[in-house]
Short mmCIF file of C-alpha atoms in Angstrom, two decimals:
data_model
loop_
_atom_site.label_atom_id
_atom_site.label_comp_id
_atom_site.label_asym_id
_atom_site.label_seq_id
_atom_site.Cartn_x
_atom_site.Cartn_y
_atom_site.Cartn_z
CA UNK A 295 -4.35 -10.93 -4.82
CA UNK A 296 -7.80 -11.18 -3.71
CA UNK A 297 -9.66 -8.18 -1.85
CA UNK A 298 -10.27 -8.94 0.91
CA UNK A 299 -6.18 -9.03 1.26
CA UNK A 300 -6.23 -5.67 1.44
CA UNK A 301 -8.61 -5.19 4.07
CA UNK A 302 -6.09 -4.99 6.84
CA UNK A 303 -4.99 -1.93 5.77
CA UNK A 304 -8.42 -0.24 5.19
CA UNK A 305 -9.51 -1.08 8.87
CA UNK A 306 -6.35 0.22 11.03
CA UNK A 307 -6.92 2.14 13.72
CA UNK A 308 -4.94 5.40 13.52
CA UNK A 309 -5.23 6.26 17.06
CA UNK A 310 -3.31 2.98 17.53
CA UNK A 311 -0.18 3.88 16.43
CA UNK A 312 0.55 5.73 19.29
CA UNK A 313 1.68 4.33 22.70
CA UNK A 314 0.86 6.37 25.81
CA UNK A 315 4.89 6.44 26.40
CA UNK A 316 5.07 9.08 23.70
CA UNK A 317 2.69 11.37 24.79
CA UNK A 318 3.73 11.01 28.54
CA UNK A 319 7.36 11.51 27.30
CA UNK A 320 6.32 14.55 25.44
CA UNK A 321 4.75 15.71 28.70
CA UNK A 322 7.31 15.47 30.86
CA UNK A 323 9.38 18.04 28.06
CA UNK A 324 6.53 20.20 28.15
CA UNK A 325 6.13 20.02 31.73
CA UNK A 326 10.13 20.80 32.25
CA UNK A 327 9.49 23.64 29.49
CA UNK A 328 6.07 24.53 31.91
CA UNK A 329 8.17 25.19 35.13
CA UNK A 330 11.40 26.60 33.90
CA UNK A 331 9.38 29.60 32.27
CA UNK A 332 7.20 30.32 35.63
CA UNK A 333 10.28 30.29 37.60
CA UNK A 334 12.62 32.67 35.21
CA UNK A 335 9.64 35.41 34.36
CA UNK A 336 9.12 35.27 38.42
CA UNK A 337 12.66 35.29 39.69
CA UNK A 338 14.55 36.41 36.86
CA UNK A 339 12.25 38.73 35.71
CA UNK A 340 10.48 39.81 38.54
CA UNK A 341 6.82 39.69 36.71
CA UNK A 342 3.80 39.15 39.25
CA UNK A 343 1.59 36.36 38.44
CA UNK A 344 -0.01 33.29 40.64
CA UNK A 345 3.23 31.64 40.81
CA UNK A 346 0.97 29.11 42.97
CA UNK A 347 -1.54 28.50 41.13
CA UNK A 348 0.78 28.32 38.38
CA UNK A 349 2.92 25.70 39.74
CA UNK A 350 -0.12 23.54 41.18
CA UNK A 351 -1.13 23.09 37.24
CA UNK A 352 2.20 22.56 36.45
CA UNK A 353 1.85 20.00 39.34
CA UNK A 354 -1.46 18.44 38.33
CA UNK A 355 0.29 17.80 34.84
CA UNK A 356 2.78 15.72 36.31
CA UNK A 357 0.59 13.97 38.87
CA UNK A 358 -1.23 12.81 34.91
CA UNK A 359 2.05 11.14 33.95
CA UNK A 360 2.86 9.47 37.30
CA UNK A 361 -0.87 7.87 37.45
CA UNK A 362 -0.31 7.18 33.22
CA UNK A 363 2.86 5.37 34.24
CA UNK A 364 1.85 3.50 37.43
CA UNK A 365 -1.76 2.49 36.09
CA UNK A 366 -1.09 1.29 32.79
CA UNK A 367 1.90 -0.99 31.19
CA UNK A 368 4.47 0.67 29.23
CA UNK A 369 3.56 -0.91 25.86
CA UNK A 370 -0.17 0.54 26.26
CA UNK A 371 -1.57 1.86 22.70
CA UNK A 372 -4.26 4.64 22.71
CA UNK A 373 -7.43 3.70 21.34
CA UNK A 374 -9.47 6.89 19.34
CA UNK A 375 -11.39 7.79 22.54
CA UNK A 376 -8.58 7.72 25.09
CA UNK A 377 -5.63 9.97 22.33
CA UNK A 378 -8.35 12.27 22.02
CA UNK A 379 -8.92 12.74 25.75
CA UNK A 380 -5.52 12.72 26.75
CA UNK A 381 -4.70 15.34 24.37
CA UNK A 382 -7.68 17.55 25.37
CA UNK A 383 -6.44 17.43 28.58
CA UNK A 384 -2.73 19.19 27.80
CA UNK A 385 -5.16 21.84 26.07
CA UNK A 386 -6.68 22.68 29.08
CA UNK A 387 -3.98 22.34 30.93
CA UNK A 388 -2.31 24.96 28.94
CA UNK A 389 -5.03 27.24 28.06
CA UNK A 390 -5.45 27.41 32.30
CA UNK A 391 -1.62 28.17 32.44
CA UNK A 392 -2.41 30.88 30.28
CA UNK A 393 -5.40 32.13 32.01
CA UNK A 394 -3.10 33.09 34.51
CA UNK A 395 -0.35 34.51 32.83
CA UNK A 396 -2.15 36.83 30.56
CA UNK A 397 -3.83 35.18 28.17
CA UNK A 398 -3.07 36.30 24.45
CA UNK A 399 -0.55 38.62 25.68
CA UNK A 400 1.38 35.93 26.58
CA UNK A 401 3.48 34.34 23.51
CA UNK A 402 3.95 31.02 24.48
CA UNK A 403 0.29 31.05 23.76
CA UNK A 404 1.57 29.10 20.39
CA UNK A 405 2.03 25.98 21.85
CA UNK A 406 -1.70 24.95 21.72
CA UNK A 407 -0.55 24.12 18.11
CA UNK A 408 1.00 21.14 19.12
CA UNK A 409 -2.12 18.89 20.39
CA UNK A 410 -3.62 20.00 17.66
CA UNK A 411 -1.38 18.93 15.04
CA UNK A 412 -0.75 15.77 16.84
CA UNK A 413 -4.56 15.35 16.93
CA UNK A 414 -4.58 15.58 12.89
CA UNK A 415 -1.95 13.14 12.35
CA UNK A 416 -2.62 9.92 14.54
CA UNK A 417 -6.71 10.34 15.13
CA UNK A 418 -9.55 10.14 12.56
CA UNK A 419 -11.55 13.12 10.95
CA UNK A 420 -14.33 13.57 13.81
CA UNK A 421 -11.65 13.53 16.65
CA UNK A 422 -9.23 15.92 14.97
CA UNK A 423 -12.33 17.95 14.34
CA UNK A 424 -12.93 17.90 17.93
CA UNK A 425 -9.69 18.41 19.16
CA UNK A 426 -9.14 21.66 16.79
CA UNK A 427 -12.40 22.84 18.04
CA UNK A 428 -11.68 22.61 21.45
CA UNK A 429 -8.43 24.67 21.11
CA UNK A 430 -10.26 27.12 19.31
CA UNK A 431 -12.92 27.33 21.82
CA UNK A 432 -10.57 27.60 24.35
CA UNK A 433 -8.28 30.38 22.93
CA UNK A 434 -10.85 32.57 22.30
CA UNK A 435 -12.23 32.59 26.13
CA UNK A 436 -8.55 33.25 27.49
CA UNK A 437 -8.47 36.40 24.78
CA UNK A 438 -11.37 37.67 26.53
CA UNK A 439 -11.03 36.69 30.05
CA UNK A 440 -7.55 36.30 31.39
CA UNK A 441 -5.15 37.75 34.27
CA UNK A 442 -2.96 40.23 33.37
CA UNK A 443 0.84 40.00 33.52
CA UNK A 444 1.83 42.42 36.02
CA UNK A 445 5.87 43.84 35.50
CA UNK A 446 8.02 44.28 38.75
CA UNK A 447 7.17 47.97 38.62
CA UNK A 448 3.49 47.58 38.35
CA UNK A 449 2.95 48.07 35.29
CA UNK A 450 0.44 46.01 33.15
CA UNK A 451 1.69 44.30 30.41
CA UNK A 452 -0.63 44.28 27.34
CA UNK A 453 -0.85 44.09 23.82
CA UNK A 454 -2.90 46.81 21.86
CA UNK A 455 -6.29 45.59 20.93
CA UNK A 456 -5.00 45.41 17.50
CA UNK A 457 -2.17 42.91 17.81
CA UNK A 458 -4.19 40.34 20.08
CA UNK A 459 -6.98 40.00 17.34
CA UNK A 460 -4.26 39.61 14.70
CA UNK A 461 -2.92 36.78 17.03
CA UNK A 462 -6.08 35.03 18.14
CA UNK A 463 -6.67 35.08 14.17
CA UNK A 464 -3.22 33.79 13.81
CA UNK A 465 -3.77 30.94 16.61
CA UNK A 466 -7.12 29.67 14.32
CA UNK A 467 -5.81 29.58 11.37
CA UNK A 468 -2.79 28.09 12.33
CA UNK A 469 -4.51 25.20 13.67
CA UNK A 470 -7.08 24.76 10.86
CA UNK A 471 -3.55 25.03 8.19
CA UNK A 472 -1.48 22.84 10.19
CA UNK A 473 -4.27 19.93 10.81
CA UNK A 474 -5.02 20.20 7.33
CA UNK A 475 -1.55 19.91 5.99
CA UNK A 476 -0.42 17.31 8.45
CA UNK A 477 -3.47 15.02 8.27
CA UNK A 478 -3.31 15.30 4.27
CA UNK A 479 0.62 14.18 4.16
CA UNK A 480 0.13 11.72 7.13
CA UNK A 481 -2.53 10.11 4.85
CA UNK A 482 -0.37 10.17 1.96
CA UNK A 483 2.63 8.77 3.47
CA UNK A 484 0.46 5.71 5.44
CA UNK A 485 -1.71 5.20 2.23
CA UNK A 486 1.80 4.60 0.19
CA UNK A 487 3.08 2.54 2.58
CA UNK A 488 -0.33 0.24 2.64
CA UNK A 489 0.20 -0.02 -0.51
CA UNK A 490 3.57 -0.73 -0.54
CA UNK A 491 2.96 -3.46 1.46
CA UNK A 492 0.31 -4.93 -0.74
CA UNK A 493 2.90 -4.73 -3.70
CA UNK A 494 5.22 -6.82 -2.01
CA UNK A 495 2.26 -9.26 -0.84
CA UNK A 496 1.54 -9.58 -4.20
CA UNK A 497 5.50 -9.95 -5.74
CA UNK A 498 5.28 -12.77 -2.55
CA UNK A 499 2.51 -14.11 -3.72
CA UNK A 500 3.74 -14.78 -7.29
CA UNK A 501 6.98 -15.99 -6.26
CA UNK A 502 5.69 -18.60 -4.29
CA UNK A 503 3.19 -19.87 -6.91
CA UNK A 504 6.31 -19.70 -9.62
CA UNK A 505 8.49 -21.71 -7.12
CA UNK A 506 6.07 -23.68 -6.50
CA UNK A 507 4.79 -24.67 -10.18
CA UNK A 508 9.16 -25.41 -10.29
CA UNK A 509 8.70 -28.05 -7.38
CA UNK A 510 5.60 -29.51 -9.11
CA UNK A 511 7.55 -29.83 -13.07
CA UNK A 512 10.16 -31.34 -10.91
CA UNK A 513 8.14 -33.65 -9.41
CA UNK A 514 6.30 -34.98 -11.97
CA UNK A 515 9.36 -35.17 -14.39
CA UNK A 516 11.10 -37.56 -11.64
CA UNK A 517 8.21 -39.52 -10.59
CA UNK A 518 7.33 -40.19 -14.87
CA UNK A 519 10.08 -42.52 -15.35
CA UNK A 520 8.52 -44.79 -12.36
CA UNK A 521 5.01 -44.27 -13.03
CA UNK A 522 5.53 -45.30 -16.55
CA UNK A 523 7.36 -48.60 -15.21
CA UNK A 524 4.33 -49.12 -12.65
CA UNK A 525 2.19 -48.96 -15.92
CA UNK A 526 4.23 -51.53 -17.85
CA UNK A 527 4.67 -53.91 -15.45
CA UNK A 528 0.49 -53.70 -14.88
CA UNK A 529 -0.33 -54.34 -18.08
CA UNK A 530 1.94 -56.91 -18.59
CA UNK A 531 0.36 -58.51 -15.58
CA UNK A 532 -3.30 -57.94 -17.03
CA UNK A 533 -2.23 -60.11 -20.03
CA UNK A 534 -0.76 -62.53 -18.01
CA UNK A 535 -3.68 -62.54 -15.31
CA UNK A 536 -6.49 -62.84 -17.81
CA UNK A 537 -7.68 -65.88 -16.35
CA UNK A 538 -7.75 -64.65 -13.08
CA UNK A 539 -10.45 -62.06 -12.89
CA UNK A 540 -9.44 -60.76 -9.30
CA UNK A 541 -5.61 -60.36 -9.46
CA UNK A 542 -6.68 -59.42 -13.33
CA UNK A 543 -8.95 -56.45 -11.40
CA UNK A 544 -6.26 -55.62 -8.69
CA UNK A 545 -3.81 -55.08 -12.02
CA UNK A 546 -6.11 -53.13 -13.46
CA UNK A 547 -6.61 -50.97 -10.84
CA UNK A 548 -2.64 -50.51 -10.43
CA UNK A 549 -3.29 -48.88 -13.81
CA UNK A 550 -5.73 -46.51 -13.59
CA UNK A 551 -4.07 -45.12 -10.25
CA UNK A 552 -1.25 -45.02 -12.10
CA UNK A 553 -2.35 -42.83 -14.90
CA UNK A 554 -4.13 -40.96 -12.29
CA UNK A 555 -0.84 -39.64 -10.95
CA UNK A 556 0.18 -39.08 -13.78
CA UNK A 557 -3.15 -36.52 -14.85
CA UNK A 558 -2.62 -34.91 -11.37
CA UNK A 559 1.29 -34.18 -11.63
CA UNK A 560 0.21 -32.88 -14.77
CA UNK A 561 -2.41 -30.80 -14.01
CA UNK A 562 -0.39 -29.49 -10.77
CA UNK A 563 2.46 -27.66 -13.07
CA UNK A 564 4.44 -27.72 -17.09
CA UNK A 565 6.13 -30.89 -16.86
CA UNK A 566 9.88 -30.38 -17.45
CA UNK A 567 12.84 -29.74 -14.49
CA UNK A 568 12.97 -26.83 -12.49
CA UNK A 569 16.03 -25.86 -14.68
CA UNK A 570 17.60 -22.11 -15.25
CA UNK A 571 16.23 -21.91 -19.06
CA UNK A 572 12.34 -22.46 -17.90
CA UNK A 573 13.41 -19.09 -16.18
CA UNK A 574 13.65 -17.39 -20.05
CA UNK A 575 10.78 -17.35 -22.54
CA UNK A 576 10.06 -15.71 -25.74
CA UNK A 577 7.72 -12.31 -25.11
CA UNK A 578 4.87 -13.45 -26.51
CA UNK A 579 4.40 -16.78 -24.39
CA UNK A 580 5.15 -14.47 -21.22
CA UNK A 581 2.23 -11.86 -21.72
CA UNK A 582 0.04 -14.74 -22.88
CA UNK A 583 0.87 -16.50 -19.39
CA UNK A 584 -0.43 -13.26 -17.33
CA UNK A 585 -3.27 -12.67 -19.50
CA UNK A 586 -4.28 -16.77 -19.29
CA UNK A 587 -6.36 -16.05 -16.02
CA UNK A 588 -8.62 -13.51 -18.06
CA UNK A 589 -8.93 -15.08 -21.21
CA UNK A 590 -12.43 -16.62 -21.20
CA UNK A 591 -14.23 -13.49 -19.28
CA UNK A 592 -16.76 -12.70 -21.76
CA UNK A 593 -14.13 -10.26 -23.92
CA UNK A 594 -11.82 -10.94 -26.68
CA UNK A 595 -8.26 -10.49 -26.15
CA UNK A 596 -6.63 -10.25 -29.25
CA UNK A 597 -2.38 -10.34 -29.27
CA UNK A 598 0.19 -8.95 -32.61
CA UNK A 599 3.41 -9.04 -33.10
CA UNK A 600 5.21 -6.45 -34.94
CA UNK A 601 9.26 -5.74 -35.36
CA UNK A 602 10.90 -2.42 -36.33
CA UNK A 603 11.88 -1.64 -39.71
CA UNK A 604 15.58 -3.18 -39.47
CA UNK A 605 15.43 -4.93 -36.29
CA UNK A 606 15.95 -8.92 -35.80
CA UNK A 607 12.60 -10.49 -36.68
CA UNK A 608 13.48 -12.94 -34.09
CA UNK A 609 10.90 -11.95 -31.16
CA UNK A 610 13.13 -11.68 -27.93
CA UNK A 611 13.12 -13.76 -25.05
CA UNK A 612 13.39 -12.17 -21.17
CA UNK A 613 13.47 -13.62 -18.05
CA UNK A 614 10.00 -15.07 -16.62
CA UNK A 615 10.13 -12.68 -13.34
CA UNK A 616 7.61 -12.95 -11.45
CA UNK A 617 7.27 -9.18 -11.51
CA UNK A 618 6.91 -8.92 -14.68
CA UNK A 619 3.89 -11.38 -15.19
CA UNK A 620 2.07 -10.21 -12.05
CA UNK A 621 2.66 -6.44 -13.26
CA UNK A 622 1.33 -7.08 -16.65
CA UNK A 623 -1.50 -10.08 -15.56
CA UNK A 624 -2.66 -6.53 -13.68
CA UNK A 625 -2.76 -4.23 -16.68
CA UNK A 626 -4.78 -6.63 -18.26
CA UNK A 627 -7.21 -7.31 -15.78
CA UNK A 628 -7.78 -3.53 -15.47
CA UNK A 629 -8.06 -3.32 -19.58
CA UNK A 630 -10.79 -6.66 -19.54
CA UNK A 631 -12.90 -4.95 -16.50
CA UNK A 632 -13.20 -2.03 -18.32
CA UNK A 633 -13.31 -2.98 -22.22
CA UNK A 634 -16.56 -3.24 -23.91
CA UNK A 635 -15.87 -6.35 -25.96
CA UNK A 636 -12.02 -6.08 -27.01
CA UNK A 637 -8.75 -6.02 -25.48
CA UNK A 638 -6.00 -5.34 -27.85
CA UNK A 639 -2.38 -6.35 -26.87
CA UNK A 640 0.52 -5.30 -29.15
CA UNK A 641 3.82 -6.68 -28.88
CA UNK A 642 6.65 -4.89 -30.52
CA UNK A 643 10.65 -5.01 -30.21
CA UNK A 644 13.63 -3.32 -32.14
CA UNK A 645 17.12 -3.45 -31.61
CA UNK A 646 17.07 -1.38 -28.24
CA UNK A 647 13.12 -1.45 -27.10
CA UNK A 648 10.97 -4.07 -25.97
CA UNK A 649 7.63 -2.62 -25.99
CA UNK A 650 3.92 -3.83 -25.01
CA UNK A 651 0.78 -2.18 -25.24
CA UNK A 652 -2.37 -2.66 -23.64
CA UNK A 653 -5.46 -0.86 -24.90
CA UNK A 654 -8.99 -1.23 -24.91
CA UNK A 655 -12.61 0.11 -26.22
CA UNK A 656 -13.91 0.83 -22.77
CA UNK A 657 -14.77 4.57 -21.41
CA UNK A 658 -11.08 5.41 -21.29
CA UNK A 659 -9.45 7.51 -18.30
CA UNK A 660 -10.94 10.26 -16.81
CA UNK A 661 -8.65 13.82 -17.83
CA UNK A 662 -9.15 14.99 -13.84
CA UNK A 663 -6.98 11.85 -12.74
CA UNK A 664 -4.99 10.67 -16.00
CA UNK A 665 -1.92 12.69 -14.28
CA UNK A 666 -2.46 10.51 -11.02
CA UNK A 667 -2.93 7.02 -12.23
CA UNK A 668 -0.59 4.54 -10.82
CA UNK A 669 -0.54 6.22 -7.30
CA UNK A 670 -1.89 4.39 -4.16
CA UNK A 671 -5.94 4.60 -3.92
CA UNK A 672 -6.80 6.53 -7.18
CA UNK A 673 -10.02 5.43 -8.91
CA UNK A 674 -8.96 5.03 -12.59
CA UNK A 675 -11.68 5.04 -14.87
CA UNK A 676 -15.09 7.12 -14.97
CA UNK A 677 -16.83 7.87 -11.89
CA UNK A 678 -20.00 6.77 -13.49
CA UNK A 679 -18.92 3.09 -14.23
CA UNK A 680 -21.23 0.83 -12.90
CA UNK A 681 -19.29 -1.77 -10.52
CA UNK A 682 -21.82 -4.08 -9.62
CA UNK A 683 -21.22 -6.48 -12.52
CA UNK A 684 -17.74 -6.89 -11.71
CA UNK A 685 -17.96 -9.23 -8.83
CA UNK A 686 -15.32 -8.28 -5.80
CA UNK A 687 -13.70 -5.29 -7.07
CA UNK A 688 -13.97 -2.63 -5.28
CA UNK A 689 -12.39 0.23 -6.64
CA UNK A 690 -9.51 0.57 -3.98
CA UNK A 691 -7.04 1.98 -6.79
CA UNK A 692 -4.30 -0.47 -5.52
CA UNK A 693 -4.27 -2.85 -9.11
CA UNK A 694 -2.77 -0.15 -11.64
CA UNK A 695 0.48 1.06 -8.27
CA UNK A 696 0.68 -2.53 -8.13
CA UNK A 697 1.38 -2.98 -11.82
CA UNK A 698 3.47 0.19 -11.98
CA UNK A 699 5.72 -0.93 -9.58
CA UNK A 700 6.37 -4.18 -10.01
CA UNK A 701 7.14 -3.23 -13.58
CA UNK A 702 9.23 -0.35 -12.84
CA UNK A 703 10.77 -2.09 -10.56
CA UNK A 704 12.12 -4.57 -13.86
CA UNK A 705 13.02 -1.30 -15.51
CA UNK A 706 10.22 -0.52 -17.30
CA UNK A 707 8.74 2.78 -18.20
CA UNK A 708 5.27 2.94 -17.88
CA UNK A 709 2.61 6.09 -19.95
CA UNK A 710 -1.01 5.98 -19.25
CA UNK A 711 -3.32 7.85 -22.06
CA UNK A 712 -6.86 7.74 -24.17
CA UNK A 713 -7.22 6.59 -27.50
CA UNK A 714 -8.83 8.77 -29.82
CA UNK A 715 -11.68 7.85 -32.02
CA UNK A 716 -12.80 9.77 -34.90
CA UNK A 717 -15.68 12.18 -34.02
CA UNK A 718 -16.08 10.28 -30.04
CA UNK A 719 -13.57 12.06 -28.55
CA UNK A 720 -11.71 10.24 -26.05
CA UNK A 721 -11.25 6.72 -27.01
CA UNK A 722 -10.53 3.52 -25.08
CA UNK A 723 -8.12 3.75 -22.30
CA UNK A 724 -3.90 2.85 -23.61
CA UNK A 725 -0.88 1.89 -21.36
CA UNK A 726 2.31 1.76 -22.85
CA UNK A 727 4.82 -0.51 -21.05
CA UNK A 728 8.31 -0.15 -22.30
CA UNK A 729 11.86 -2.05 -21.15
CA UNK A 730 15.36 -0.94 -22.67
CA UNK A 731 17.12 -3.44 -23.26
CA UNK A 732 20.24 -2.61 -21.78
CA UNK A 733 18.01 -2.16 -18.72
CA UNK A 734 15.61 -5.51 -19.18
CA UNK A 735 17.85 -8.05 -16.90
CA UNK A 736 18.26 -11.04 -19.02
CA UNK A 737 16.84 -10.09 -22.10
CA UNK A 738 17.56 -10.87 -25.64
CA UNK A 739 17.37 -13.71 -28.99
CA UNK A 740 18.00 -16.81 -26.09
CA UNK A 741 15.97 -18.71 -28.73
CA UNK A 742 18.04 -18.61 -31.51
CA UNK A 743 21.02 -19.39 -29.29
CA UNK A 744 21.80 -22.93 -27.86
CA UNK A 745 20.57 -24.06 -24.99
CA UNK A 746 24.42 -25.58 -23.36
CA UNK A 747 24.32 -28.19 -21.10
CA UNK A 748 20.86 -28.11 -18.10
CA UNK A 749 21.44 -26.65 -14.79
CA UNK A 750 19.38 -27.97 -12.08
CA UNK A 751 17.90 -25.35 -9.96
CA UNK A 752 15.98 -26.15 -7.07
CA UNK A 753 13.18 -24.39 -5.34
CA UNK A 754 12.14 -24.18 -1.83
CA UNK A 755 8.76 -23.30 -0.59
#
């Protein structure tokens, strides 16, 4: 997978994710929530505020979700500039409700959390920023200058000094905790589901070129038989023709497209059907098939075999998955971007492990991420590699959770570590892949077994 495939996920939007139905929805709770207090600390509880002034904000609030509703379709998604505006609006909204009702003093002062932390987790960095610096801003004027809550008695109604700094300080650094926190897991959850997405893009991908090199064997195994009677039949007429050098031409011709065909159909896929034993191969010709595309990149990749003491020497033969090949076609590419000159890949089985590793002489993983590789948009190797001979790649971090998952996904296990060189330090970087065979669908000595009679599978595309 190229790229710029992943682009579409690097350029979303955030602020798009959210329709204006959900925050006018939200309103109208808020705006229920607005009334019902002014009306039971006034009538129920006989407190004195501007029940007028009160109610016209209360008012003005839902005057914003009538226009919101009448003005623009239902379906309408916020852009950055208009989330941000809408929500600075509810702040003020509030922080005026609060004016009047005592500022600080009054608890449901709290609830300028909530644009805040909604801020954080659909808008960018700068907005969020602004947003949380509004409410701050805002906050700390109504702790100053407000109207005091007056009881039925006459009475004033305030806080000591004491416990409205300790909640003004509680107010900030609840909305600098919660913006943080929620923007960091919102990021985390939407970067693994980007890159979710591009695994199963890629697992597409590769199932679509496998079926489609099936299709292609098929074809060319079915159209061989009359190609090679096309062949015949023009040479025979070439002989035949000789004194005829136009029809002997035209004959000719029949040949050569002929054999042309034939090199295309070739070229296209392995001849051979589309059958269910293509599906199985021995280990060795399925890591050679993902490492083909970076065999003749300027490094050598070198390939052993090896059995356990006791186990069958016979090497094993698994199921060509296309998981499996794009998972390990990955490792490899990350191993040949970063190697020096050589690219080591050992092959080893016993009697209950299949096992490949992939190691090279490159700079090796950095000990600050080594815990982290394999998640979503983690640079894995040195921060001081030098990119700009390795046309396209761009560091996005998606290659090694692509390869992880795929081939976890198969039932492998998967270990990430450094090599260790004699007075260097930290060696080359290693990845262990390893499949239990219990687990390994498919697996096992297929070769030394016989084949049975040919199932024809067919592929669609």
């Amino acid at each position: 997978m190229s790229v710029s495939e992943f682009t579409m996920f690097q350029d979303q939007q955030r602020s798009n994710w959210v329709r204006l139905r959900t925050l006018t929805t939200l309103r109208w709770f808020a705006t229920l929530g607005q009334a019902g207090a002014i009306l039971v600390a006034s009538l129920i509880y006989g407190l004195n505020i501007e029940l007028e002034f009160a109610l016209i904000l209360v008012g003005v609030s839902v005057l914003a979700n009538l226009i919101a509703s009448f003005v623009y379709p239902e379906n309408k998604r916020l852009s950055e500039r208009e989330a941000s505006l809408w929500l600075v609006f509810d702040l003020i909204q509030l922080t005026l409700l609060l004016f009047i009702t005592g500022g600080l003093n009054n608890p449901f002062a709290m609830l300028v959390l909530a644009p805040v932390t909604i801020a954080a987790t659909v808008l960018h960095r700068s907005s969020t920023v602004f947003v949380g610096l509004t409410a701050i801003g805002l906050i700390s004027i109504i702790s100053q200058f407000h109207l005091p809550i007056i009881m039925s008695d006459g009475t004033t109604l305030v806080l000591p000094t004491i416990f409205q700094f300790g909640f003004w300080a509680s107010l900030v650094i609840g909305i600098v905790f919660l913006s943080i926190y929620a923007r960091q897991v919102t990021t985390e959850m939407h970067a693994m589901r980007e890159a979710l997405v591009a695994t199963q893009l890629a697992l597409a991908r590769e199932q679509k070129l496998t079926d489609l090199g099936g299709v292609v064997a098929a074809a060319a195994h079915e159209l061989g038989t009359p190609l090679a009677t096309i062949k015949l039949v023009s040479s025979e007429l070439m002989e035949e023709l000789g004194d005829h050098p136009d029809l002997y031409e035209d004959a000719s011709l029949i040949r050569e497209q002929a054999n042309r065909c034939r090199d295309i159909l070739h070229s296209m896929g392995r001849a051979g059907k589309d059958d269910l034993h293509l599906r199985h191969a021995p280990l060795e010709a399925i890591v050679h098939e993902a490492a083909e595309p970076h065999m003749d990149r300027g490094k050598q990749v070198t390939f052993h075999l090896t059995a356990d003491n006791g186990a069958d020497q016979t090497q094993p033969t698994i199921a060509r998955r296309p998981e499996i090949i794009h998972g390990l076609r990955n490792l490899i590419q990350n191993a040949v971007d970063f190697a020096q000159a050589e690219v080591c890949v050992d092959l080893n089985w016993s009697d209950t492990d299949i096992k490949v590793r992939i190691s090279d002489d490159g700079p090796g993983f950095p000990g600050s991420v080594i815990g982290r590789i394999g998640d979503p948009y983690v640079r894995e190797r040195r921060q001081s590699d030098d990119f700009s001979d390795r046309p396209g790649y761009k560091g996005m971090g998606l290659g090694l959770f692509i390869a992880k998952t795929l081939l976890e996904r198969s039932g492998a296990q998967l270990t990430f570590a450094n090599s260790r060189r004699a007075g260097l330090g930290d060696g080359g970087a290693v990845i262990d892949v390893v499949w239990n065979r219990d687990s390994l669908p498919n697996s096992g000595d297929r070769v030394s077994q016989p084949l049975g009679e040919n199932q024809q599978h067919s592929a669609e595309v």
